[in-house]
GROMACS .gro file of N, CA, C and O in nm:
model
  232
    1MET      N    1   5.410  -0.813   2.875
    1MET     CA    2   5.511  -0.730   2.969
    1MET      C    3   5.548  -0.767   3.106
    1MET      O    4   5.403  -0.760   3.160
    2MET      N    5   5.578  -0.881   3.188
    2MET     CA    6   5.558  -0.968   3.327
    2MET      C    7   5.611  -0.878   3.385
    2MET      O    8   5.751  -0.782   3.362
    3ASN      N    9   5.575  -0.760   3.514
    3ASN     CA   10   5.616  -0.738   3.610
    3ASN      C   11   5.739  -0.783   3.689
    3ASN      O   12   5.768  -0.915   3.703
    4GLY      N   13   5.817  -0.744   3.789
    4GLY     CA   14   5.923  -0.794   3.841
    4GLY      C   15   5.847  -0.944   3.920
    4GLY      O   16   5.845  -1.031   3.951
    5GLN      N   17   5.770  -0.857   4.062
    5GLN     CA   18   5.661  -0.999   4.127
    5GLN      C   19   5.631  -1.108   4.026
    5GLN      O   20   5.641  -1.239   4.039
    6THR      N   21   5.571  -1.130   3.912
    6THR     CA   22   5.506  -1.161   3.823
    6THR      C   23   5.638  -1.283   3.763
    6THR      O   24   5.580  -1.416   3.773
    7THR      N   25   5.724  -1.236   3.696
    7THR     CA   26   5.858  -1.289   3.674
    7THR      C   27   5.939  -1.418   3.759
    7THR      O   28   5.945  -1.500   3.744
    8GLN      N   29   5.923  -1.359   3.920
    8GLN     CA   30   5.951  -1.409   4.051
    8GLN      C   31   5.830  -1.548   4.042
    8GLN      O   32   5.909  -1.584   4.095
    9TRP      N   33   5.733  -1.535   4.062
    9TRP     CA   34   5.643  -1.624   4.087
    9TRP      C   35   5.695  -1.719   3.978
    9TRP      O   36   5.608  -1.843   3.983
   10VAL      N   37   5.620  -1.705   3.856
   10VAL     CA   38   5.681  -1.786   3.717
   10VAL      C   39   5.814  -1.855   3.763
   10VAL      O   40   5.787  -1.967   3.659
   11PHE      N   41   5.942  -1.800   3.733
   11PHE     CA   42   6.013  -1.903   3.798
   11PHE      C   43   6.004  -1.989   3.917
   11PHE      O   44   6.089  -2.102   3.917
   12ASN      N   45   5.960  -1.977   3.994
   12ASN     CA   46   6.002  -2.018   4.195
   12ASN      C   47   5.839  -2.101   4.114
   12ASN      O   48   5.870  -2.202   4.157
   13LEU      N   49   5.776  -2.077   4.048
   13LEU     CA   50   5.654  -2.182   3.991
   13LEU      C   51   5.726  -2.297   3.970
   13LEU      O   52   5.781  -2.427   3.946
   14ILE      N   53   5.840  -2.238   3.786
   14ILE     CA   54   5.935  -2.365   3.734
   14ILE      C   55   5.999  -2.450   3.785
   14ILE      O   56   6.015  -2.544   3.840
   15LEU      N   57   6.074  -2.343   3.883
   15LEU     CA   58   6.165  -2.449   3.924
   15LEU      C   59   6.056  -2.542   4.045
   15LEU      O   60   6.166  -2.684   4.090
   16TRP      N   61   6.014  -2.497   4.103
   16TRP     CA   62   5.940  -2.618   4.173
   16TRP      C   63   5.891  -2.711   4.156
   16TRP      O   64   5.936  -2.829   4.163
   17VAL      N   65   5.823  -2.789   3.932
   17VAL     CA   66   5.778  -2.798   3.906
   17VAL      C   67   5.897  -2.937   3.904
   17VAL      O   68   5.929  -3.058   3.867
   18VAL      N   69   6.020  -2.835   3.871
   18VAL     CA   70   6.177  -2.929   3.801
   18VAL      C   71   6.225  -2.998   3.914
   18VAL      O   72   6.243  -3.119   3.857
   19VAL      N   73   6.181  -2.980   4.030
   19VAL     CA   74   6.239  -3.002   4.192
   19VAL      C   75   6.189  -3.157   4.188
   19VAL      O   76   6.205  -3.256   4.222
   20GLU      N   77   6.048  -3.096   4.119
   20GLU     CA   78   5.942  -3.269   4.183
   20GLU      C   79   5.967  -3.354   4.126
   20GLU      O   80   5.971  -3.458   4.149
   21VAL      N   81   5.941  -3.325   4.020
   21VAL     CA   82   6.020  -3.373   3.821
   21VAL      C   83   6.089  -3.489   3.857
   21VAL      O   84   6.181  -3.634   3.924
   22ILE      N   85   6.255  -3.414   3.890
   22ILE     CA   86   6.373  -3.415   3.939
   22ILE      C   87   6.391  -3.531   4.055
   22ILE      O   88   6.422  -3.688   4.054
   23LEU      N   89   6.298  -3.537   4.179
   23LEU     CA   90   6.274  -3.569   4.327
   23LEU      C   91   6.200  -3.730   4.240
   23LEU      O   92   6.229  -3.839   4.330
   24ASN      N   93   6.127  -3.732   4.158
   24ASN     CA   94   5.988  -3.791   4.121
   24ASN      C   95   6.078  -3.933   4.080
   24ASN      O   96   6.068  -4.048   4.077
   25ILE      N   97   6.156  -3.864   4.002
   25ILE     CA   98   6.276  -3.920   3.894
   25ILE      C   99   6.366  -4.067   4.038
   25ILE      O  100   6.416  -4.174   3.970
   26VAL      N  101   6.446  -3.976   4.103
   26VAL     CA  102   6.535  -4.021   4.095
   26VAL      C  103   6.456  -4.130   4.251
   26VAL      O  104   6.503  -4.277   4.284
   27GLY      N  105   6.359  -4.125   4.264
   27GLY     CA  106   6.266  -4.250   4.325
   27GLY      C  107   6.252  -4.170   4.543
   27GLY      O  108   6.184  -4.206   4.567
   28LEU      N  109   6.274  -4.061   4.523
   28LEU     CA  110   6.251  -3.977   4.623
   28LEU      C  111   6.133  -3.851   4.655
   28LEU      O  112   6.136  -3.778   4.660
   29ASP      N  113   5.994  -3.944   4.605
   29ASP     CA  114   5.889  -3.914   4.610
   29ASP      C  115   5.847  -3.869   4.759
   29ASP      O  116   5.758  -3.791   4.769
   30ASP      N  117   5.824  -3.950   4.890
   30ASP     CA  118   5.830  -3.875   4.985
   30ASP      C  119   5.859  -3.785   5.065
   30ASP      O  120   5.833  -3.653   5.124
   31LEU      N  121   5.991  -3.685   4.987
   31LEU     CA  122   6.052  -3.581   4.989
   31LEU      C  123   5.963  -3.468   4.942
   31LEU      O  124   5.938  -3.384   4.977
   32ALA      N  125   5.947  -3.517   4.810
   32ALA     CA  126   5.858  -3.453   4.738
   32ALA      C  127   5.767  -3.418   4.735
   32ALA      O  128   5.687  -3.264   4.807
   33THR      N  129   5.641  -3.512   4.852
   33THR     CA  130   5.537  -3.477   4.900
   33THR      C  131   5.582  -3.421   5.071
   33THR      O  132   5.485  -3.340   5.106
   34TYR      N  133   5.699  -3.461   5.166
   34TYR     CA  134   5.652  -3.310   5.258
   34TYR      C  135   5.701  -3.243   5.246
   34TYR      O  136   5.710  -3.041   5.233
   35SER      N  137   5.787  -3.136   5.025
   35SER     CA  138   5.787  -3.036   5.068
   35SER      C  139   5.667  -2.949   4.977
   35SER      O  140   5.657  -2.814   5.063
   36GLU      N  141   5.569  -2.997   4.966
   36GLU     CA  142   5.453  -2.964   4.972
   36GLU      C  143   5.384  -2.965   5.100
   36GLU      O  144   5.282  -2.854   5.085
   37PHE      N  145   5.417  -3.074   5.200
   37PHE     CA  146   5.345  -3.053   5.359
   37PHE      C  147   5.371  -2.960   5.406
   37PHE      O  148   5.394  -2.855   5.460
   38LEU      N  149   5.559  -2.900   5.369
   38LEU     CA  150   5.647  -2.797   5.447
   38LEU      C  151   5.514  -2.621   5.376
   38LEU      O  152   5.504  -2.573   5.496
   39PHE      N  153   5.549  -2.632   5.251
   39PHE     CA  154   5.457  -2.535   5.208
   39PHE      C  155   5.364  -2.462   5.206
   39PHE      O  156   5.283  -2.372   5.196
   40GLU      N  157   5.282  -2.576   5.248
   40GLU     CA  158   5.110  -2.556   5.218
   40GLU      C  159   5.117  -2.513   5.393
   40GLU      O  160   4.921  -2.439   5.420
   41GLN      N  161   5.165  -2.482   5.505
   41GLN     CA  162   5.133  -2.434   5.627
   41GLN      C  163   5.096  -2.282   5.625
   41GLN      O  164   5.214  -2.249   5.573
   42PRO      N  165   5.069  -2.251   5.687
   42PRO     CA  166   4.983  -2.113   5.725
   42PRO      C  167   5.124  -2.069   5.738
   42PRO      O  168   5.211  -2.140   5.911
   43ILE      N  169   5.191  -1.972   5.750
   43ILE     CA  170   5.242  -1.824   5.787
   43ILE      C  171   5.205  -1.837   5.893
   43ILE      O  172   5.134  -1.694   5.874
   44HIS      N  173   5.215  -1.774   6.032
   44HIS     CA  174   5.194  -1.662   6.132
   44HIS      C  175   5.232  -1.550   6.189
   44HIS      O  176   5.415  -1.587   6.190
   45ILE      N  177   5.292  -1.497   6.200
   45ILE     CA  178   5.333  -1.330   6.173
   45ILE      C  179   5.293  -1.273   6.312
   45ILE      O  180   5.132  -1.229   6.343
   46GLN      N  181   5.333  -1.311   6.444
   46GLN     CA  182   5.302  -1.149   6.564
   46GLN      C  183   5.391  -1.038   6.541
   46GLN      O  184   5.477  -0.978   6.539
   47VAL      N  185   5.280  -0.933   6.572
   47VAL     CA  186   5.320  -0.801   6.528
   47VAL      C  187   5.317  -0.721   6.707
   47VAL      O  188   5.204  -0.839   6.800
   48ILE      N  189   5.384  -0.654   6.757
   48ILE     CA  190   5.391  -0.655   6.897
   48ILE      C  191   5.451  -0.485   6.847
   48ILE      O  192   5.521  -0.524   6.813
   49ALA      N  193   5.275  -0.454   6.889
   49ALA     CA  194   5.283  -0.284   6.947
   49ALA      C  195   5.369  -0.237   7.057
   49ALA      O  196   5.299  -0.261   7.160
   50THR      N  197   5.453  -0.158   7.032
   50THR     CA  198   5.431  -0.045   7.166
   50THR      C  199   5.450   0.047   7.189
   50THR      O  200   5.446   0.146   7.051
   51ASN      N  201   5.406   0.112   7.262
   51ASN     CA  202   5.362   0.299   7.284
   51ASN      C  203   5.463   0.374   7.340
   51ASN      O  204   5.418   0.382   7.523
   52ASP      N  205   5.507   0.432   7.249
   52ASP     CA  206   5.608   0.492   7.374
   52ASP      C  207   5.558   0.629   7.419
   52ASP      O  208   5.606   0.675   7.495
   53THR      N  209   5.494   0.652   7.366
   53THR     CA  210   5.396   0.777   7.447
   53THR      C  211   5.375   0.766   7.531
   53THR      O  212   5.302   0.885   7.595
   54ALA      N  213   5.367   0.689   7.575
   54ALA     CA  214   5.273   0.667   7.702
   54ALA      C  215   5.375   0.727   7.807
   54ALA      O  216   5.470   0.682   7.834
   55GLN      N  217   5.209   0.744   7.934
   55GLN     CA  218   5.317   0.804   8.043
   55GLN      C  219   5.276   0.735   8.159
   55GLN      O  220   5.215   0.656   8.136
   56SER      N  221   5.377   0.694   8.183
   56SER     CA  222   5.353   0.669   8.363
   56SER      C  223   5.317   0.652   8.439
   56SER      O  224   5.292   0.824   8.496
   57ILE      N  225   5.240   0.564   8.537
   57ILE     CA  226   5.118   0.624   8.659
   57ILE      C  227   5.214   0.670   8.802
   57ILE      O  228   5.246   0.563   8.809
   58ALA      N  229   5.276   0.750   8.825
   58ALA     CA  230   5.335   0.721   8.924
   58ALA      C  231   5.280   0.739   9.082
   58ALA      O  232   5.172   0.866   9.079
   0.00000   0.00000   0.00000
């Protein structure tokens, strides 16, 4: 039995394969390659921490 995260991963994989095949059949190989390029880029997340308990020095 697969959990929800595994099911979503399998669905995304199958969808990606189907889209790749369709793009290759239609002749849009460059678009398929570009989509691979986009999804292989690392994602950078900036976290900004605030300290609400800090007291200002007057």
